[in-house]
mmCIF file of N, CA and C in Angstrom:
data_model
loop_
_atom_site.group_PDB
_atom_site.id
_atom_site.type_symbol
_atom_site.label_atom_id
_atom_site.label_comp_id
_atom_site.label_asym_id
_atom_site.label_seq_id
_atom_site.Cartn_x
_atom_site.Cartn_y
_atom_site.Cartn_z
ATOM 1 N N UNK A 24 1.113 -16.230 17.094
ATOM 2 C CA UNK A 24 1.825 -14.989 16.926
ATOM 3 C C UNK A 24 1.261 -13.931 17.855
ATOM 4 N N UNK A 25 2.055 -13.256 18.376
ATOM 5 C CA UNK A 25 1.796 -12.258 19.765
ATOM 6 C C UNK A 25 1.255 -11.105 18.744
ATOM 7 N N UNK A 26 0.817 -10.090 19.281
ATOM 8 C CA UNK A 26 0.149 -8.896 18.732
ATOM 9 C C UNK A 26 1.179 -7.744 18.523
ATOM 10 N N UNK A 27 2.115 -8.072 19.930
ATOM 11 C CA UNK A 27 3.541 -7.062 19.408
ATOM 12 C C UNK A 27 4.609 -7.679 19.149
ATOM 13 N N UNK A 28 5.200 -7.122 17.475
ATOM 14 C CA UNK A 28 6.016 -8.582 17.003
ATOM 15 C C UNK A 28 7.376 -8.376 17.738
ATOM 16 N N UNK A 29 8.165 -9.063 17.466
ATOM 17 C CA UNK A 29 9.701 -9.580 18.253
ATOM 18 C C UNK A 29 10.401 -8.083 18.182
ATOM 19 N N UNK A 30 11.210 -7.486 18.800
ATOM 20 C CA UNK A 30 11.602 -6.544 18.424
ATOM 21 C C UNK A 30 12.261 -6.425 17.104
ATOM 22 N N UNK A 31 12.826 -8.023 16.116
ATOM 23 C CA UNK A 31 13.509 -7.645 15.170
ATOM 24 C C UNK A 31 12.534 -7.241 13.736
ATOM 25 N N UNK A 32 11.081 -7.446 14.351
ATOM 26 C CA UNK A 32 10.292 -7.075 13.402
ATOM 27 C C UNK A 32 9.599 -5.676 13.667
ATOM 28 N N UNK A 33 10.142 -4.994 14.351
ATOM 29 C CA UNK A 33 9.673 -3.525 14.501
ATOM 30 C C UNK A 33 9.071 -2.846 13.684
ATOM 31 N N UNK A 34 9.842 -2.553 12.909
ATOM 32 C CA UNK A 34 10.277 -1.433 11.994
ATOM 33 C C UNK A 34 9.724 -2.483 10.723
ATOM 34 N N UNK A 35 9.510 -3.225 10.259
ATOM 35 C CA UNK A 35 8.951 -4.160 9.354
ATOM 36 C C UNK A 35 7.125 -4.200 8.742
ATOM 37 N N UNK A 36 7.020 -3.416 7.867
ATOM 38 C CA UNK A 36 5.876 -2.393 7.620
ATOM 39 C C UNK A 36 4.783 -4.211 7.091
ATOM 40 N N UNK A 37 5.590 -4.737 6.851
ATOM 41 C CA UNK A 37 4.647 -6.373 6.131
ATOM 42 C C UNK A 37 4.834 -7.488 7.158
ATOM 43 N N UNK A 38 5.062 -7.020 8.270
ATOM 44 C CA UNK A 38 5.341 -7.993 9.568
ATOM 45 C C UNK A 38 3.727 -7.945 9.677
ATOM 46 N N UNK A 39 2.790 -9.396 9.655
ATOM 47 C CA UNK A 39 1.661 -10.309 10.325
ATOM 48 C C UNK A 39 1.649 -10.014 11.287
ATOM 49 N N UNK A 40 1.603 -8.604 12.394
ATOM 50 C CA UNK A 40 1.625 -8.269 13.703
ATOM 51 C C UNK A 40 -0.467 -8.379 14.381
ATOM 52 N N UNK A 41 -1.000 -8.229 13.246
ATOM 53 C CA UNK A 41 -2.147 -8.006 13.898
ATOM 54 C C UNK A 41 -3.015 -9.031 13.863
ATOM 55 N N UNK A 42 -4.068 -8.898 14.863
ATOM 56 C CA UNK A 42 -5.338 -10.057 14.844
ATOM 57 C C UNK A 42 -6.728 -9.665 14.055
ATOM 58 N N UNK A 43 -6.959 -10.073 12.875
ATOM 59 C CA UNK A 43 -8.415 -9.737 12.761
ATOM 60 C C UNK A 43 -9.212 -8.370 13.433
ATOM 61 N N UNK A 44 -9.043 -8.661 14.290
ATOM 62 C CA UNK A 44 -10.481 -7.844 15.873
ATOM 63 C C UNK A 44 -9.432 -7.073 16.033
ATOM 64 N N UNK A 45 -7.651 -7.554 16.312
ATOM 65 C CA UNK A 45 -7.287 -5.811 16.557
ATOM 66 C C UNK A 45 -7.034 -5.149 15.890
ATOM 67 N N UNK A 46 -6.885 -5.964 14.382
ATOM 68 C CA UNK A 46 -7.038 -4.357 12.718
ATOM 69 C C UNK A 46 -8.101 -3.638 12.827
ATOM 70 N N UNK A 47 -9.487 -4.751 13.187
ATOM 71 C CA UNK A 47 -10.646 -3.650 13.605
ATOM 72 C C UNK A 47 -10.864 -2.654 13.579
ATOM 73 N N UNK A 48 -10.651 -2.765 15.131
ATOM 74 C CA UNK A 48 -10.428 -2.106 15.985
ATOM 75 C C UNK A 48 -9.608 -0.716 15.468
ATOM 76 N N UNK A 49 -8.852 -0.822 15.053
ATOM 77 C CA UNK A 49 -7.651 0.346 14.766
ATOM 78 C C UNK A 49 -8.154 0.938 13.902
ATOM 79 N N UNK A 50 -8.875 0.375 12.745
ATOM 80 C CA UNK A 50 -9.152 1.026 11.904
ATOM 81 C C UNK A 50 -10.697 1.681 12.070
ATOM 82 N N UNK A 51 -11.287 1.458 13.338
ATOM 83 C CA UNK A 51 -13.070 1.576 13.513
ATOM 84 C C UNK A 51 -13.588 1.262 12.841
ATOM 85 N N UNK A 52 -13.556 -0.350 11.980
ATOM 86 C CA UNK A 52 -14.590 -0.992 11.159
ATOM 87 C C UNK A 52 -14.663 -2.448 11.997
ATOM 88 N N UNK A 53 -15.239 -2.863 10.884
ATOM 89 C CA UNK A 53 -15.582 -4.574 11.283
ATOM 90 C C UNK A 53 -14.972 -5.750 10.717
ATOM 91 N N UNK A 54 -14.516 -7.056 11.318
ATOM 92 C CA UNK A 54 -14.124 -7.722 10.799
ATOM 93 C C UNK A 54 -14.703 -8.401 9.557
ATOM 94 N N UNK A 55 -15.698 -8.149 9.363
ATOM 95 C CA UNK A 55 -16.980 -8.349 7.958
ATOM 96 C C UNK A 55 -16.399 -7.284 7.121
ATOM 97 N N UNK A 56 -15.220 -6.154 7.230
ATOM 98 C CA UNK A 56 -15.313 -5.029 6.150
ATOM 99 C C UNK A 56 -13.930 -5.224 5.483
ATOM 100 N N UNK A 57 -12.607 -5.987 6.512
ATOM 101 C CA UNK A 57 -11.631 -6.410 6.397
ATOM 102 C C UNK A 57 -11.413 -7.895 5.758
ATOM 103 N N UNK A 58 -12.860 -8.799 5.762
ATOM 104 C CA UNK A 58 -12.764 -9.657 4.945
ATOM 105 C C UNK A 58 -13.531 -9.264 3.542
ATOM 106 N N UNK A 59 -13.878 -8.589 3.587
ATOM 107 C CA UNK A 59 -14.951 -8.014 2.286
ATOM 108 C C UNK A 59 -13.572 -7.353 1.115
ATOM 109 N N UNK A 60 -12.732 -6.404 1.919
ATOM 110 C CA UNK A 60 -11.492 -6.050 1.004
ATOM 111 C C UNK A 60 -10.702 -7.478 0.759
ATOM 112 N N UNK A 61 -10.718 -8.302 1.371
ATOM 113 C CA UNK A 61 -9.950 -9.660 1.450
ATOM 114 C C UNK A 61 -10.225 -10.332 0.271
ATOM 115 N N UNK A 62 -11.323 -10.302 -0.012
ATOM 116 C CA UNK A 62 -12.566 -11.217 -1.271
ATOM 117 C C UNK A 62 -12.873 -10.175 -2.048
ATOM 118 N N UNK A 63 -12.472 -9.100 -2.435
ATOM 119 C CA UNK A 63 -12.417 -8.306 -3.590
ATOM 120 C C UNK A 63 -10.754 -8.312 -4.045
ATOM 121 N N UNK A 64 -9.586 -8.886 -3.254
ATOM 122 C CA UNK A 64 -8.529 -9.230 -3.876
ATOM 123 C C UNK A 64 -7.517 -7.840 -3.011
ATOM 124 N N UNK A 65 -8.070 -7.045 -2.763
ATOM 125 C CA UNK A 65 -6.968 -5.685 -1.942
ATOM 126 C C UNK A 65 -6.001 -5.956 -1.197
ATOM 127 N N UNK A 66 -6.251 -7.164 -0.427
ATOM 128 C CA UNK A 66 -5.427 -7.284 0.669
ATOM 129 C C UNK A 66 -5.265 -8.708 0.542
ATOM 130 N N UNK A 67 -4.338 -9.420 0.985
ATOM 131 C CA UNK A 67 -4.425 -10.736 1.354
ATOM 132 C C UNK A 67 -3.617 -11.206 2.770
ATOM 133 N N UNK A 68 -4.456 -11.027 3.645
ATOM 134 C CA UNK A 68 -3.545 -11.127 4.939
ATOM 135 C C UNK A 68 -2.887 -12.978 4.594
ATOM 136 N N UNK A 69 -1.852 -12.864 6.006
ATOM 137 C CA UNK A 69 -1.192 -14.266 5.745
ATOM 138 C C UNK A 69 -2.092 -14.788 7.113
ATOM 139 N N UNK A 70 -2.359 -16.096 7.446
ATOM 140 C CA UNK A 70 -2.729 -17.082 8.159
ATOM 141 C C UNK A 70 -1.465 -17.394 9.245
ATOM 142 N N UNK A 71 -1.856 -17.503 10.273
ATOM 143 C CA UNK A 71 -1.218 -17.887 11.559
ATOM 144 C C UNK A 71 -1.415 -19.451 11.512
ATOM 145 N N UNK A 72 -0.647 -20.157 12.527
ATOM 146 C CA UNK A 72 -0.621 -21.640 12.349
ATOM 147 C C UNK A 72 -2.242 -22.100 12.648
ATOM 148 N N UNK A 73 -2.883 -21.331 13.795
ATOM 149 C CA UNK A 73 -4.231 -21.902 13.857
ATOM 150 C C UNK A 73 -5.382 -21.269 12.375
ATOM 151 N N UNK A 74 -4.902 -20.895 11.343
ATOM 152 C CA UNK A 74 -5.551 -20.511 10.239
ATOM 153 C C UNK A 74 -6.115 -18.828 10.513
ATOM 154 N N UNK A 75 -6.130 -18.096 11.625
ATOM 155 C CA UNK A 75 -6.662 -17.010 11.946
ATOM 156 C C UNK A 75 -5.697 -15.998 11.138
ATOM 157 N N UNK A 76 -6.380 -14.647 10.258
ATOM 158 C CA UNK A 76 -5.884 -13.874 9.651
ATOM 159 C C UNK A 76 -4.904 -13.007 10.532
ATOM 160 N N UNK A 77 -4.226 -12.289 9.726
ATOM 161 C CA UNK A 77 -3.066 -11.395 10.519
ATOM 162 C C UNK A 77 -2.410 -10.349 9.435
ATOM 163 N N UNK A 78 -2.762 -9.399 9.682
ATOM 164 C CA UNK A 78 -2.293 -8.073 8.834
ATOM 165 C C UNK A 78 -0.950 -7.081 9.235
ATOM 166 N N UNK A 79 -0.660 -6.921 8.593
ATOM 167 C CA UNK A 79 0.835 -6.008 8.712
ATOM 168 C C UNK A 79 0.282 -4.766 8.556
ATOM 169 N N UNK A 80 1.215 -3.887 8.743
ATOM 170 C CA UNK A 80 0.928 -2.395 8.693
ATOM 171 C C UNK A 80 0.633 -1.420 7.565
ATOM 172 N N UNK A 81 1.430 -2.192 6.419
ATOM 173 C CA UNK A 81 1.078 -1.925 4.954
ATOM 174 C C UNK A 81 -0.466 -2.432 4.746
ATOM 175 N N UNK A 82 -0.847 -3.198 4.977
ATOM 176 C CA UNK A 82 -2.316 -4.059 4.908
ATOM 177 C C UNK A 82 -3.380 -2.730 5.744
ATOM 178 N N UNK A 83 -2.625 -2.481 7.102
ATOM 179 C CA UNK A 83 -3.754 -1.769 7.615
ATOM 180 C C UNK A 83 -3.680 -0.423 6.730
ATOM 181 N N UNK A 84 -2.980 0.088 6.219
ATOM 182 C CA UNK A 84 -2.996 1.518 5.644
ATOM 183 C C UNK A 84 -3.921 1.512 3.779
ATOM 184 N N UNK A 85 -3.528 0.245 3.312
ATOM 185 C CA UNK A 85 -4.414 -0.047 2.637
ATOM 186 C C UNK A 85 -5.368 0.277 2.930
ATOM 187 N N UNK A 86 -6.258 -1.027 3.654
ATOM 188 C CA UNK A 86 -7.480 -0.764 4.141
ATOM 189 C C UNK A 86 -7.937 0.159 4.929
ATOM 190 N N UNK A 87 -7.319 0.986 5.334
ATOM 191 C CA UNK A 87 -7.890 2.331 5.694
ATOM 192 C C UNK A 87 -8.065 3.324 4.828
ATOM 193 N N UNK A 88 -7.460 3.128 3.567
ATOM 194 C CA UNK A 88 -7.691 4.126 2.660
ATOM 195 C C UNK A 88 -9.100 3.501 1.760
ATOM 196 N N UNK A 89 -9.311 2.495 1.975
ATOM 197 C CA UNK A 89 -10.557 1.434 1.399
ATOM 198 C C UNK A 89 -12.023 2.080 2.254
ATOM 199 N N UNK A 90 -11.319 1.929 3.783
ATOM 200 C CA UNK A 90 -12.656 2.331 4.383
ATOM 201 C C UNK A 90 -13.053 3.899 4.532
ATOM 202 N N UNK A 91 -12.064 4.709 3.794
ATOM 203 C CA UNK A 91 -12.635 5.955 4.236
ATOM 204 C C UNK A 91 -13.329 6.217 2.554
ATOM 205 N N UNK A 92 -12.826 5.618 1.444
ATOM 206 C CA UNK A 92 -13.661 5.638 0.501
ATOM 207 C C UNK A 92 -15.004 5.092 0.362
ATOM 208 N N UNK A 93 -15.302 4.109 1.248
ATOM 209 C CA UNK A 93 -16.448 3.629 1.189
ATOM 210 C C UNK A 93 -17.281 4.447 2.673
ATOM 211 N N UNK A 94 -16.897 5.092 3.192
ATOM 212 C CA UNK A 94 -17.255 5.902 4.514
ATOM 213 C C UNK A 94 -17.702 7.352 3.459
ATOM 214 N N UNK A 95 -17.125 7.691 2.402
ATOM 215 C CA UNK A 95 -17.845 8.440 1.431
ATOM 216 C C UNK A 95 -18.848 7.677 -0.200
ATOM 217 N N UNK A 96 -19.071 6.610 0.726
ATOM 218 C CA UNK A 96 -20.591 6.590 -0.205
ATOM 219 C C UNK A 96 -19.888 5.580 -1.255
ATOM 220 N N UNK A 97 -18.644 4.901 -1.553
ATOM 221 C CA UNK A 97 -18.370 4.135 -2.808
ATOM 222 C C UNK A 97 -18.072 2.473 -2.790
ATOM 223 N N UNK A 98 -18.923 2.028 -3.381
ATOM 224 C CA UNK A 98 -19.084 0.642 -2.475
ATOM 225 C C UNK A 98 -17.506 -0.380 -2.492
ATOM 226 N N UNK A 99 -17.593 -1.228 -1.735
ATOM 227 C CA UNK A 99 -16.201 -1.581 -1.259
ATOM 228 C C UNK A 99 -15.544 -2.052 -3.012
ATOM 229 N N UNK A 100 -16.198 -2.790 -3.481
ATOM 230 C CA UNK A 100 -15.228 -3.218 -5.006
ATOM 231 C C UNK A 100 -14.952 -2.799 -5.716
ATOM 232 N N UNK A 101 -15.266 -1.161 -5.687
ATOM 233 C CA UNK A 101 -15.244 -0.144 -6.294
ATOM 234 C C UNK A 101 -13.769 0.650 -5.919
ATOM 235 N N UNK A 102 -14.047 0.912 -3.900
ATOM 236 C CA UNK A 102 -13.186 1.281 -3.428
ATOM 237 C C UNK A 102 -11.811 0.710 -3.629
ATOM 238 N N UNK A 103 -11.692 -0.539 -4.093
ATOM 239 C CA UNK A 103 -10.959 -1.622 -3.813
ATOM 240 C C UNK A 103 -10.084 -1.376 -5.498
ATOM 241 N N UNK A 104 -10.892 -1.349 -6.578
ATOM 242 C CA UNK A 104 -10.282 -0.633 -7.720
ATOM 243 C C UNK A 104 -10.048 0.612 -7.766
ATOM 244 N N UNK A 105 -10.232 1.367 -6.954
ATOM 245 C CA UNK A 105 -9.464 2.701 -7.370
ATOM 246 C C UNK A 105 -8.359 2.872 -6.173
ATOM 247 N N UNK A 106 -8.206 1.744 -5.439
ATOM 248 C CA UNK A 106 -6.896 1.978 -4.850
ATOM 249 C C UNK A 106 -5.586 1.146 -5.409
ATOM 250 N N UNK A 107 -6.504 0.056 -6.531
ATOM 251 C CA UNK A 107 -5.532 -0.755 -7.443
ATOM 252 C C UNK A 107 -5.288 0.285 -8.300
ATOM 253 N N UNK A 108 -5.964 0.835 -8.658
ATOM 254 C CA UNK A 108 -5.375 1.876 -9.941
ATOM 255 C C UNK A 108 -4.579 2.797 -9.278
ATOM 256 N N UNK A 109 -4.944 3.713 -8.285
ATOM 257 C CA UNK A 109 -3.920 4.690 -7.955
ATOM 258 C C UNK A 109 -2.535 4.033 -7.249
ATOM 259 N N UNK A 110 -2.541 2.894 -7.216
ATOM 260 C CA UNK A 110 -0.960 2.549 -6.576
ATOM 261 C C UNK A 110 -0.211 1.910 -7.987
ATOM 262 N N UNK A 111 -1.273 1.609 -9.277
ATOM 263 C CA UNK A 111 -0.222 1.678 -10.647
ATOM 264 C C UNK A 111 -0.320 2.940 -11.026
ATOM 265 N N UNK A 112 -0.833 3.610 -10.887
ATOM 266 C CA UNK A 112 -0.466 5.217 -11.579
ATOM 267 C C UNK A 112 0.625 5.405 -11.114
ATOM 268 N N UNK A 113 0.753 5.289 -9.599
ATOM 269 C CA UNK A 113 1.837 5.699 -8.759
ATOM 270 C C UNK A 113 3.229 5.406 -9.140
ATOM 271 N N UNK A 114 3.250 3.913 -9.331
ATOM 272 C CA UNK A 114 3.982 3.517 -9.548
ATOM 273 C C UNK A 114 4.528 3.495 -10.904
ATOM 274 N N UNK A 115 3.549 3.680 -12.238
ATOM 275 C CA UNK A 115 4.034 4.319 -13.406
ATOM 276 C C UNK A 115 4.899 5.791 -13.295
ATOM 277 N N UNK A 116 4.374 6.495 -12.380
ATOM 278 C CA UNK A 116 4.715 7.731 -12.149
ATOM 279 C C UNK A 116 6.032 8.068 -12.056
ATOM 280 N N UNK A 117 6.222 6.704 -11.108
ATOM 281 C CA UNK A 117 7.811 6.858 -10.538
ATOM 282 C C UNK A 117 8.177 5.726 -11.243
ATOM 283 N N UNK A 118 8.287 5.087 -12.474
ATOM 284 C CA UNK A 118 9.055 4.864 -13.474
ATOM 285 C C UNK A 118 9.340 5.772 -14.710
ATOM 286 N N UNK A 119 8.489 6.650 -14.777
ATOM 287 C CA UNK A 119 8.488 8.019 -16.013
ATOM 288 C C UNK A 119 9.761 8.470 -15.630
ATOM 289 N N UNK A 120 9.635 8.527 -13.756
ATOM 290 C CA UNK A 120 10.449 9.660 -13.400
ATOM 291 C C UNK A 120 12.176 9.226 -13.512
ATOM 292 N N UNK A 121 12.288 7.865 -13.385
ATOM 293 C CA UNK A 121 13.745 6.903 -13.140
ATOM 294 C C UNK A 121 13.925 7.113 -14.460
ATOM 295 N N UNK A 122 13.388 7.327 -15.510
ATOM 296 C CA UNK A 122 13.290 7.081 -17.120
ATOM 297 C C UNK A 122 13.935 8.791 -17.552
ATOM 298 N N UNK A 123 13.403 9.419 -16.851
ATOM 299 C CA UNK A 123 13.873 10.516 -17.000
ATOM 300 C C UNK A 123 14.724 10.958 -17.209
ATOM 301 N N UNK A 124 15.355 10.654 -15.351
ATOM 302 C CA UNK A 124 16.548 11.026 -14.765
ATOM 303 C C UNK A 124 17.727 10.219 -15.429
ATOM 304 N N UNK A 125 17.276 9.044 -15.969
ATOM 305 C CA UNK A 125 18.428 8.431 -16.505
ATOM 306 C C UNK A 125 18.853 8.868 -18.099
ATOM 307 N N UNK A 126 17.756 9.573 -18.960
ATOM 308 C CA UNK A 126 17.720 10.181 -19.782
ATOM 309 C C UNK A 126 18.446 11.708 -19.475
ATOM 310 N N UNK A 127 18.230 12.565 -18.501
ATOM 311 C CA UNK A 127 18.981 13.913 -18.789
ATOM 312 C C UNK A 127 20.645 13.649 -19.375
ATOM 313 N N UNK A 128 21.166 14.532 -20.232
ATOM 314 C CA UNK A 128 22.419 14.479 -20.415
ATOM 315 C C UNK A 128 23.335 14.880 -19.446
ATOM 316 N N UNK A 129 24.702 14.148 -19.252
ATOM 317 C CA UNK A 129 25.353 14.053 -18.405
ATOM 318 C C UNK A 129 26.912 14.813 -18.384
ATOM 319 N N UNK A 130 26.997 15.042 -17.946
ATOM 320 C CA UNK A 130 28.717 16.220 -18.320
ATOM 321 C C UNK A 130 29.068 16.859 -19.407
ATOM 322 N N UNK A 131 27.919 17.318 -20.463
ATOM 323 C CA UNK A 131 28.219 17.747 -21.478
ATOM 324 C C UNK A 131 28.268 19.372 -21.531
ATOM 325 N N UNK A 132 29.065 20.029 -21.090
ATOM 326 C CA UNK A 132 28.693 21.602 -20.279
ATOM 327 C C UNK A 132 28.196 22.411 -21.848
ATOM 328 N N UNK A 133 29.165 21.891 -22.922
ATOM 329 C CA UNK A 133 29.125 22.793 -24.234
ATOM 330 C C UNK A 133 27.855 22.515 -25.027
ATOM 331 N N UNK A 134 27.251 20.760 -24.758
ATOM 332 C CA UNK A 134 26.559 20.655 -25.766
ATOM 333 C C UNK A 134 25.165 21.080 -25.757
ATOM 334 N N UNK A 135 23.812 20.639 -26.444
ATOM 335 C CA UNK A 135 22.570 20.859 -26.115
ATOM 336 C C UNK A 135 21.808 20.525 -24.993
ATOM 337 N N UNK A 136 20.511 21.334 -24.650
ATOM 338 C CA UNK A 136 20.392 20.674 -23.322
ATOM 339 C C UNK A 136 21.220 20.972 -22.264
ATOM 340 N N UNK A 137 22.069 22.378 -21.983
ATOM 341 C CA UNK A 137 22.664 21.860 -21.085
ATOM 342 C C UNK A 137 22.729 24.051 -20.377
ATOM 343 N N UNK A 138 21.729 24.556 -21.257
ATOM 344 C CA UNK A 138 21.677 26.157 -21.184
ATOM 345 C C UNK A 138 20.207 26.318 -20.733
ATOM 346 N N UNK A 139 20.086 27.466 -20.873
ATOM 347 C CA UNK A 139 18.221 27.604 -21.361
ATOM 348 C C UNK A 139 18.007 28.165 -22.274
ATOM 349 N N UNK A 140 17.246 27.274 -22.482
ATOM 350 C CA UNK A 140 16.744 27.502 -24.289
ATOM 351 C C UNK A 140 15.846 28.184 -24.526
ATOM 352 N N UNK A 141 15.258 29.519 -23.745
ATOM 353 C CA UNK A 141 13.950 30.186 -24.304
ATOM 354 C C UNK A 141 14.424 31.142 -24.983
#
């Protein structure tokens, strides 16, 4: 797999575009810090036919939010659970919110709920 994917994978945020050494690289860590999130479960890049890792763009933004937590002092399995937790908060967040919206009342101009009530 080439480093810049086909053009129909452009725009494709989970496109396997990168090599090991050039997530690195991008991110100014080490390939020892990208397998370390790998083996705490954060990331799981996919394998190229010769077995060599390969990360998508969602993967690198992960792990960049991994390495700047541990760039403030919090060790990687640590870092690695509080980015599992804040992407279910997140995502609870924005089911409260669908729960909501599907809850407000709908064309009822006369009934409750539909003035202000202070």
């Amino acid at each position: 797999m080439p480093d810049n994917p086909p053009a129909g994978h452009l725009d494709d945020d989970d496109y396997p575009a990168y090599t090991m050494g050039r997530a690195a690289d991008l991110l100014g860590t080490t390939p020892a810090f990208l397998r370390a999130v790998g083996e705490a479960g954060l990331i799981t890049p996919l394998r190229s036919e010769g077995g060599h890792r390969r990360y998508s763009r969602r993967q690198l933004r992960i792990a960049a939010r991994a390495r700047e937590l541990v760039g403030q002092g919090t060790p990687v399995e640590a870092a690695c659970r509080i980015i599992d937790l804040e992407d279910r908060l997140g995502e609870a967040l924005r089911h409260n919110e669908a729960l909501r919206r599907d809850e407000e009342p709908r064309g009822r101009p006369d009934g409750p709920g539909t003035g202000d009530d202070r």
